[in-house]
CSV table of C-alpha atoms in Angstrom, one decimal:
chain,number,residue,atom,x,y,z
A,1414,ASP,CA,-12.6,6.5,-5.0
A,1415,ALA,CA,-12.5,6.0,-8.6
A,1416,LYS,CA,-11.6,2.4,-9.9
A,1417,THR,CA,-8.9,1.6,-11.9
A,1418,THR,CA,-8.6,-1.6,-14.6
A,1419,GLN,CA,-5.2,-3.0,-15.3
A,1420,PRO,CA,-3.9,-6.1,-17.3
A,1421,PRO,CA,-3.3,-9.1,-14.8
A,1422,SER,CA,0.4,-9.7,-16.4
A,1423,MET,CA,3.1,-9.1,-18.4
A,1424,ASP,CA,6.4,-9.7,-19.5
A,1425,CYS,CA,9.3,-7.6,-20.0
A,1426,ALA,CA,12.7,-8.1,-21.5
A,1427,GLU,CA,15.6,-7.2,-19.5
A,1428,GLY,CA,16.9,-3.7,-20.6
A,1429,ARG,CA,13.7,-2.8,-22.7
A,1430,ALA,CA,10.9,-0.4,-21.7
A,1431,ALA,CA,7.9,-1.7,-19.4
A,1432,ASN,CA,4.9,0.3,-20.4
A,1433,LEU,CA,2.1,-0.6,-17.7
A,1434,PRO,CA,-1.5,0.9,-18.7
A,1435,CYS,CA,-4.3,1.5,-16.5
A,1436,ASN,CA,-7.6,2.5,-17.2
A,1437,HIS,CA,-9.5,4.8,-14.9
A,1438,SER,CA,-12.4,6.4,-17.2
A,1439,THR,CA,-14.6,7.1,-13.7
A,1440,ILE,CA,-11.7,9.2,-12.2
A,1441,SER,CA,-12.9,12.5,-10.8
A,1442,GLY,CA,-11.1,16.3,-11.3
A,1443,ASN,CA,-9.4,16.0,-7.7
A,1444,GLU,CA,-8.4,12.5,-7.7
A,1445,TYR,CA,-4.6,12.1,-8.1
A,1446,VAL,CA,-3.4,8.6,-9.6
A,1447,TYR,CA,-0.7,6.9,-7.4
A,1448,TRP,CA,1.9,4.3,-8.9
A,1449,TYR,CA,3.0,1.5,-6.1
A,1450,ARG,CA,5.0,-1.8,-6.7
A,1451,GLN,CA,4.9,-4.8,-4.3
A,1452,ILE,CA,8.0,-7.2,-4.1
A,1453,HIS,CA,7.2,-10.5,-3.1
A,1454,SER,CA,6.6,-10.7,0.8
A,1455,GLN,CA,7.6,-7.0,0.7
A,1456,GLY,CA,5.2,-4.3,1.7
A,1457,PRO,CA,4.7,-1.8,-1.2
A,1458,GLN,CA,7.2,0.7,-2.5
A,1459,TYR,CA,5.8,4.3,-4.0
A,1460,ILE,CA,6.8,4.6,-7.0
A,1461,ILE,CA,5.2,7.9,-8.5
A,1462,HIS,CA,1.9,10.1,-8.5
A,1463,GLY,CA,0.6,12.6,-10.3
A,1464,LEU,CA,-2.8,14.7,-11.5
A,1465,LYS,CA,-3.0,15.7,-14.9
A,1466,ASN,CA,0.7,16.3,-16.0
A,1467,ASN,CA,3.3,14.0,-17.3
A,1468,GLU,CA,5.6,12.8,-14.5
A,1469,THR,CA,9.3,11.7,-14.1
A,1470,ASN,CA,11.4,10.7,-11.3
A,1471,GLU,CA,14.1,8.5,-10.6
A,1472,MET,CA,12.7,5.3,-10.9
A,1473,ALA,CA,10.1,5.9,-13.5
A,1474,SER,CA,7.5,8.1,-15.8
A,1475,LEU,CA,3.7,9.1,-15.7
A,1476,ILE,CA,2.0,9.3,-18.6
A,1477,ILE,CA,-1.5,11.1,-18.2
A,1478,THR,CA,-3.8,11.0,-20.8
A,1479,GLU,CA,-5.4,14.6,-21.5
A,1480,ASP,CA,-8.9,13.4,-20.4
A,1481,ARG,CA,-7.3,11.6,-17.4
A,1482,LYS,CA,-9.2,8.4,-18.2
A,1483,SER,CA,-6.0,6.5,-18.5
A,1484,SER,CA,-2.5,6.3,-17.8
A,1485,THR,CA,0.9,4.8,-18.7
A,1486,LEU,CA,4.1,3.7,-16.3
A,1487,ILE,CA,7.3,3.9,-18.2
A,1488,LEU,CA,9.9,2.0,-16.6
A,1489,PRO,CA,12.6,3.3,-19.1
A,1490,HIS,CA,15.0,0.3,-18.7
A,1491,ALA,CA,13.5,-2.8,-17.1
A,1492,THR,CA,16.0,-5.0,-14.7
A,1493,LEU,CA,15.2,-8.5,-13.1
A,1494,ARG,CA,14.8,-6.2,-9.7
A,1495,ASP,CA,11.6,-4.7,-10.8
A,1496,THR,CA,9.7,-7.8,-11.6
A,1497,ALA,CA,6.9,-7.5,-9.0
A,1498,VAL,CA,2.9,-6.3,-8.8
A,1499,TYR,CA,2.1,-3.1,-10.0
A,1500,TYR,CA,-0.8,-0.9,-8.4
A,1501,CYS,CA,-2.4,1.8,-10.3
A,1502,ILE,CA,-5.1,3.8,-7.6
A,1503,VAL,CA,-6.6,6.7,-8.0
A,1504,ARG,CA,-7.4,8.5,-4.8
A,1505,VAL,CA,-8.8,12.1,-3.2
A,1506,ALA,CA,-5.9,13.9,-1.3
A,1507,GLY,CA,-6.5,15.4,1.7
A,1508,GLY,CA,-9.0,14.7,5.0
A,1509,ASN,CA,-8.5,12.7,7.4
A,1510,GLN,CA,-9.6,9.7,5.6
A,1511,GLY,CA,-9.2,11.2,2.8
A,1512,GLY,CA,-5.8,9.6,1.1
A,1513,LYS,CA,-6.7,5.8,1.9
A,1514,LEU,CA,-5.5,3.8,-0.8
A,1515,ILE,CA,-7.8,0.8,-1.9
A,1516,PHE,CA,-5.8,-1.8,-3.6
A,1517,GLY,CA,-7.1,-3.5,-6.9
A,1518,GLN,CA,-5.2,-6.9,-8.1
A,1519,GLY,CA,-2.9,-4.8,-10.3
A,1520,THR,CA,-0.3,-6.1,-12.7
A,1521,GLU,CA,2.2,-8.6,-12.3
A,1522,LEU,CA,5.3,-7.8,-14.1
A,1523,SER,CA,7.7,-10.5,-15.0
A,1524,VAL,CA,11.3,-9.2,-16.2
A,1525,LYS,CA,12.7,-11.9,-18.0
A,1526,PRO,CA,16.8,-11.7,-19.3
B,770,GLY,CA,13.8,9.2,3.3
B,771,ALA,CA,10.3,8.3,4.1
B,772,VAL,CA,10.9,5.4,6.0
B,773,VAL,CA,8.5,3.1,7.9
B,774,SER,CA,8.9,0.4,10.2
B,775,GLN,CA,7.6,-2.6,11.5
B,776,HIS,CA,8.5,-4.9,14.1
B,777,PRO,CA,8.6,-7.9,14.9
B,778,SER,CA,9.2,-8.6,11.2
B,779,ARG,CA,7.4,-12.4,11.9
B,780,VAL,CA,5.7,-13.7,15.1
B,781,ILE,CA,4.5,-17.2,15.8
B,782,CYS,CA,1.7,-16.9,18.6
B,783,LYS,CA,-0.6,-19.4,20.2
B,784,SER,CA,-4.2,-19.6,19.9
B,785,GLY,CA,-6.0,-17.6,21.6
B,786,THR,CA,-3.0,-14.9,22.8
B,787,SER,CA,-2.4,-11.5,22.0
B,788,VAL,CA,0.2,-10.1,19.6
B,789,LYS,CA,1.2,-6.3,19.1
B,790,ILE,CA,2.8,-4.8,15.9
B,791,GLU,CA,4.4,-1.9,15.8
B,792,CYS,CA,4.4,0.6,12.8
B,793,ARG,CA,6.9,3.7,13.0
B,794,SER,CA,7.5,6.5,10.7
B,795,LEU,CA,11.6,6.9,11.0
B,796,ASP,CA,12.0,10.0,9.4
B,797,PHE,CA,8.9,12.1,8.9
B,798,GLN,CA,5.5,12.7,11.1
B,799,ALA,CA,2.7,11.5,10.5
B,800,THR,CA,-1.1,12.1,11.6
B,801,THR,CA,-2.5,9.3,10.0
B,802,MET,CA,-1.4,5.6,9.4
B,803,PHE,CA,-3.0,2.9,8.1
B,804,TRP,CA,-2.9,-1.1,8.5
B,805,TYR,CA,-3.7,-3.2,5.9
B,806,ARG,CA,-3.4,-7.4,5.6
B,807,GLN,CA,-2.9,-9.4,2.7
B,808,PHE,CA,-3.6,-13.0,2.5
B,809,PRO,CA,-1.2,-15.3,0.3
B,810,LYS,CA,-2.1,-14.6,-4.0
B,811,GLN,CA,-4.4,-11.6,-2.8
B,812,SER,CA,-4.2,-8.0,-2.9
B,813,LEU,CA,-3.5,-5.8,-0.1
B,814,MET,CA,-7.0,-4.8,2.3
B,815,LEU,CA,-7.4,-1.8,4.1
B,816,MET,CA,-8.4,-2.5,8.0
B,817,ALA,CA,-8.3,0.6,9.3
B,818,THR,CA,-7.2,4.1,9.1
B,819,SER,CA,-5.4,5.7,12.6
B,820,ASN,CA,-5.3,9.2,13.5
B,821,GLU,CA,-3.3,10.5,16.2
B,822,GLY,CA,-4.5,11.4,19.1
B,823,SER,CA,-8.1,10.2,18.2
B,824,LYS,CA,-9.8,6.7,17.4
B,825,ALA,CA,-9.1,4.7,14.4
B,826,THR,CA,-11.8,4.0,11.7
B,827,TYR,CA,-12.5,0.5,10.9
B,828,GLU,CA,-13.2,-0.4,7.1
B,829,GLN,CA,-16.3,-2.3,7.3
B,830,GLY,CA,-16.2,-6.4,8.2
B,831,VAL,CA,-13.0,-5.4,10.2
B,832,GLU,CA,-14.1,-6.1,14.1
B,833,LYS,CA,-13.0,-3.1,16.1
B,834,ASP,CA,-12.3,-5.3,19.3
B,835,LYS,CA,-10.2,-7.9,17.6
B,836,PHE,CA,-7.6,-5.4,15.8
B,837,LEU,CA,-7.6,-2.8,18.7
B,838,ILE,CA,-5.3,0.4,17.0
B,839,ASN,CA,-3.7,3.0,19.2
B,840,HIS,CA,-2.1,6.0,17.5
B,841,ALA,CA,-0.3,7.7,20.5
B,842,SER,CA,2.1,9.9,18.5
B,843,LEU,CA,2.8,11.1,15.4
B,844,THR,CA,5.6,8.8,14.6
B,845,LEU,CA,3.8,5.7,16.4
B,846,SER,CA,1.2,3.3,15.6
B,847,THR,CA,0.2,-0.3,17.2
B,848,LEU,CA,-2.3,-2.7,16.1
B,849,THR,CA,-2.8,-5.3,18.6
B,850,VAL,CA,-4.8,-8.8,17.4
B,851,THR,CA,-6.2,-10.1,20.3
B,852,SER,CA,-7.6,-13.5,21.2
B,853,ALA,CA,-5.4,-14.6,18.1
B,854,HIS,CA,-6.7,-17.7,15.9
B,855,PRO,CA,-5.8,-19.4,13.1
B,856,GLU,CA,-7.5,-17.8,10.8
B,857,ASP,CA,-5.9,-14.5,11.7
B,858,SER,CA,-2.5,-15.6,10.1
B,859,SER,CA,-1.4,-13.5,7.6
B,860,PHE,CA,0.5,-10.7,6.2
B,861,TYR,CA,-0.1,-7.6,8.3
B,862,ILE,CA,1.2,-4.2,6.6
B,863,CYS,CA,0.9,-0.6,8.1
B,864,SER,CA,1.7,3.0,6.1
B,865,ALA,CA,2.0,6.3,7.2
B,866,LYS,CA,0.5,9.7,5.1
B,867,SER,CA,3.4,12.3,4.6
B,868,LEU,CA,2.5,15.7,4.7
B,869,GLN,CA,3.2,15.7,0.8
B,870,GLU,CA,-0.2,13.2,1.4
B,871,THR,CA,2.1,10.3,0.0
B,872,GLN,CA,2.2,6.8,2.0
B,873,TYR,CA,5.2,5.4,2.8
B,874,PHE,CA,4.3,1.5,4.0
B,875,GLY,CA,6.3,-0.8,6.0
B,876,PRO,CA,7.7,-3.6,5.3
B,877,GLY,CA,4.9,-6.2,6.6
B,878,THR,CA,4.7,-8.2,9.7
B,879,ARG,CA,3.8,-11.8,8.9
B,880,LEU,CA,1.7,-13.7,11.8
B,881,LEU,CA,1.5,-17.6,12.3
B,882,VAL,CA,-1.0,-18.4,14.8
B,883,LEU,CA,-1.0,-22.2,15.7
């Protein structure tokens, strides 16, 4: 699976949009981009995923560049409860071992009042 | 939907004893479940992939005889830490893969071995 690069930490003001970048320059054509977040002492929470089109759900939007070498997770109106470590992971879907997630260090997002 | 539970949420045991952790997908069936562990201030580390009805596949460096994994049904996988030692103290997290290929994680089990 392709590796990802994320900034180690970011700050965001409460109520503003949080834009979290991720580089995945070696991504393959059949690899999806997944975003999870982990609030302290809890299991990771699924946020969103995409292949090449931009995606939006009730939690966030995912913008994937046309060459698919990078993506941005957007939390439109960050709240204090969005403070967490955000992980960007690329993986191949399918197969018995396909789909395993390899976690990097992620981005620690601090939302400040 | 897509809820995964773990039991117990925390456990303290004596060195040399075995501890079993259960992982259940509550509202979906999961042919594949995964086990991770996480040490303080570190990221999650994949330990093994568990497929229903077959033997688990362990990541390099993970002792299969120490971390016994059983995936007897489409909604339950168990991890048994055998002869636990203080260095096994960690946060153990499972995930279950849905038919749509998305993994959903349990809340984690904090193990402390004295």
